[in-house]
Amino acid sequence: MIDIAEHPNETYIPLKSIAARQGISEKYLESILKILVQEHLLEGMRGKGGGYRLTMPPSEYTIGRILRLTETSLEPVGCIESGSTSCPKASECRTIGMWMKLGELVNDYLDSITLADLLAQ
């Protein structure tokens, strides 16, 4: 997303160019970009002159939203992940509150940072 946001004057940024600059495989990158297109964070165009571009100004993208879409989980431990089955030891776990608070802090922090903030660094 940062790579695409760094090239605002180019209409569409080719997948091949992004993959080369970031040093990741085109196939892996395509799987990530597909999710972001489905969620309307990016617009994709196939063919000559095609590629990807942002659908909004960088200030409207939070890093938390991007990561929650593209990563398996942001929670520090699996037992508090959304959709996970309750841990059989949750009622007696002395650390679950700590993990929940840490997860909340991480999510709040990532939601406070925008793509524009990262571009300004």
PDB file of N, CA and C in Angstrom, residues 1 6-7 9-10 16 23 25 30-31 40-41 47 55 69 79 81-82 84 86-87 89 94-95 98 109 114-115 118:
ATOM      1  N   MET A   1       0.822  -1.187   0.000  1.00  0.00           N
ATOM      2  CA  MET A   1       0.000   0.000   0.000  1.00  0.00           C
ATOM      3  C   MET A   1       0.873   1.261   0.000  1.00  0.00           C
ATOM      4  N   GLU A   6       3.083   5.888  -2.789  1.00  0.00           N
ATOM      5  CA  GLU A   6       4.261   6.696  -3.122  1.00  0.00           C
ATOM      6  C   GLU A   6       4.288   7.110  -4.591  1.00  0.00           C
ATOM      7  N   HIS A   7       3.418   6.560  -5.393  1.00  0.00           N
ATOM      8  CA  HIS A   7       3.382   6.862  -6.823  1.00  0.00           C
ATOM      9  C   HIS A   7       2.015   7.419  -7.216  1.00  0.00           C
ATOM     10  N   ASN A   9       1.078   9.974  -8.958  1.00  0.00           N
ATOM     11  CA  ASN A   9       0.903  10.555 -10.290  1.00  0.00           C
ATOM     12  C   ASN A   9       0.773   9.505 -11.379  1.00  0.00           C
ATOM     13  N   GLU A  10       1.135   8.260 -11.061  1.00  0.00           N
ATOM     14  CA  GLU A  10       0.975   7.188 -12.028  1.00  0.00           C
ATOM     15  C   GLU A  10      -0.453   6.670 -11.906  1.00  0.00           C
ATOM     16  N   LYS A  16       3.991  -6.133 -11.316  1.00  0.00           N
ATOM     17  CA  LYS A  16       5.389  -6.527 -11.528  1.00  0.00           C
ATOM     18  C   LYS A  16       6.340  -5.481 -10.946  1.00  0.00           C
ATOM     19  N   GLY A  23      10.681  -6.711  -3.421  1.00  0.00           N
ATOM     20  CA  GLY A  23      11.412  -7.966  -3.291  1.00  0.00           C
ATOM     21  C   GLY A  23      10.548  -9.139  -2.859  1.00  0.00           C
ATOM     22  N   SER A  25       7.395 -12.112  -4.242  1.00  0.00           N
ATOM     23  CA  SER A  25       6.927 -12.784  -5.454  1.00  0.00           C
ATOM     24  C   SER A  25       5.633 -12.144  -5.956  1.00  0.00           C
ATOM     25  N   GLU A  30       0.008 -10.688  -5.516  1.00  0.00           N
ATOM     26  CA  GLU A  30      -1.310 -10.724  -6.148  1.00  0.00           C
ATOM     27  C   GLU A  30      -2.376 -11.219  -5.174  1.00  0.00           C
ATOM     28  N   SER A  31      -2.032 -12.185  -4.330  1.00  0.00           N
ATOM     29  CA  SER A  31      -3.006 -12.693  -3.354  1.00  0.00           C
ATOM     30  C   SER A  31      -3.386 -11.613  -2.336  1.00  0.00           C
ATOM     31  N   HIS A  40     -12.347  -2.958  -1.607  1.00  0.00           N
ATOM     32  CA  HIS A  40     -12.432  -1.604  -2.179  1.00  0.00           C
ATOM     33  C   HIS A  40     -11.388  -0.628  -1.627  1.00  0.00           C
ATOM     34  N   LEU A  41     -10.267  -1.160  -1.144  1.00  0.00           N
ATOM     35  CA  LEU A  41      -9.170  -0.290  -0.735  1.00  0.00           C
ATOM     36  C   LEU A  41      -8.287   0.052  -1.923  1.00  0.00           C
ATOM     37  N   GLY A  47      -4.550  -5.780 -18.105  1.00  0.00           N
ATOM     38  CA  GLY A  47      -4.144  -5.433 -19.462  1.00  0.00           C
ATOM     39  C   GLY A  47      -3.083  -4.355 -19.515  1.00  0.00           C
ATOM     40  N   THR A  55      -8.047   3.855  -3.831  1.00  0.00           N
ATOM     41  CA  THR A  55      -9.401   4.339  -4.092  1.00  0.00           C
ATOM     42  C   THR A  55      -9.732   5.575  -3.261  1.00  0.00           C
ATOM     43  N   LEU A  69      -7.129  -7.000   7.316  1.00  0.00           N
ATOM     44  CA  LEU A  69      -7.559  -7.645   6.073  1.00  0.00           C
ATOM     45  C   LEU A  69      -6.508  -8.599   5.518  1.00  0.00           C
ATOM     46  N   CYS A  79      -5.900 -17.683  21.716  1.00  0.00           N
ATOM     47  CA  CYS A  79      -7.129 -17.905  22.480  1.00  0.00           C
ATOM     48  C   CYS A  79      -8.049 -16.689  22.516  1.00  0.00           C
ATOM     49  N   GLU A  81      -8.372 -14.613  19.723  1.00  0.00           N
ATOM     50  CA  GLU A  81      -8.678 -14.237  18.348  1.00  0.00           C
ATOM     51  C   GLU A  81     -10.179 -14.275  18.108  1.00  0.00           C
ATOM     52  N   SER A  82     -10.646 -13.381  17.288  1.00  0.00           N
ATOM     53  CA  SER A  82     -12.049 -13.357  16.901  1.00  0.00           C
ATOM     54  C   SER A  82     -12.403 -14.666  16.212  1.00  0.00           C
ATOM     55  N   SER A  84     -12.343 -17.606  17.498  1.00  0.00           N
ATOM     56  CA  SER A  84     -11.703 -18.804  18.052  1.00  0.00           C
ATOM     57  C   SER A  84     -12.636 -19.441  19.074  1.00  0.00           C
ATOM     58  N   SER A  86     -13.584 -20.930  22.534  1.00  0.00           N
ATOM     59  CA  SER A  86     -13.153 -20.529  23.865  1.00  0.00           C
ATOM     60  C   SER A  86     -12.141 -21.517  24.437  1.00  0.00           C
ATOM     61  N   CYS A  87     -11.142 -20.980  25.049  1.00  0.00           N
ATOM     62  CA  CYS A  87     -10.114 -21.802  25.689  1.00  0.00           C
ATOM     63  C   CYS A  87     -10.736 -22.487  26.907  1.00  0.00           C
ATOM     64  N   LYS A  89      -9.461 -23.300  29.533  1.00  0.00           N
ATOM     65  CA  LYS A  89      -8.880 -22.796  30.779  1.00  0.00           C
ATOM     66  C   LYS A  89      -9.134 -21.299  30.985  1.00  0.00           C
ATOM     67  N   ARG A  94      -4.971 -16.685  34.468  1.00  0.00           N
ATOM     68  CA  ARG A  94      -4.578 -15.438  35.131  1.00  0.00           C
ATOM     69  C   ARG A  94      -4.014 -14.401  34.155  1.00  0.00           C
ATOM     70  N   THR A  95      -3.746 -14.826  32.925  1.00  0.00           N
ATOM     71  CA  THR A  95      -3.128 -13.891  31.973  1.00  0.00           C
ATOM     72  C   THR A  95      -4.061 -13.439  30.856  1.00  0.00           C
ATOM     73  N   MET A  98      -4.601  -9.709  30.577  1.00  0.00           N
ATOM     74  CA  MET A  98      -3.409  -9.020  30.082  1.00  0.00           C
ATOM     75  C   MET A  98      -3.339  -9.125  28.560  1.00  0.00           C
ATOM     76  N   TYR A 109      -3.625   1.309  18.570  1.00  0.00           N
ATOM     77  CA  TYR A 109      -2.440   1.990  18.048  1.00  0.00           C
ATOM     78  C   TYR A 109      -2.411   1.927  16.521  1.00  0.00           C
ATOM     79  N   THR A 114      -2.214   6.287   9.912  1.00  0.00           N
ATOM     80  CA  THR A 114      -2.729   6.216   8.546  1.00  0.00           C
ATOM     81  C   THR A 114      -1.589   6.000   7.557  1.00  0.00           C
ATOM     82  N   LEU A 115      -1.976   5.654   6.370  1.00  0.00           N
ATOM     83  CA  LEU A 115      -1.003   5.513   5.292  1.00  0.00           C
ATOM     84  C   LEU A 115      -0.284   6.846   5.066  1.00  0.00           C
ATOM     85  N   LEU A 118       2.601   7.287   7.483  1.00  0.00           N
ATOM     86  CA  LEU A 118       3.802   6.539   7.097  1.00  0.00           C
ATOM     87  C   LEU A 118       4.510   7.186   5.914  1.00  0.00           C
TER      88      LEU A 118
END
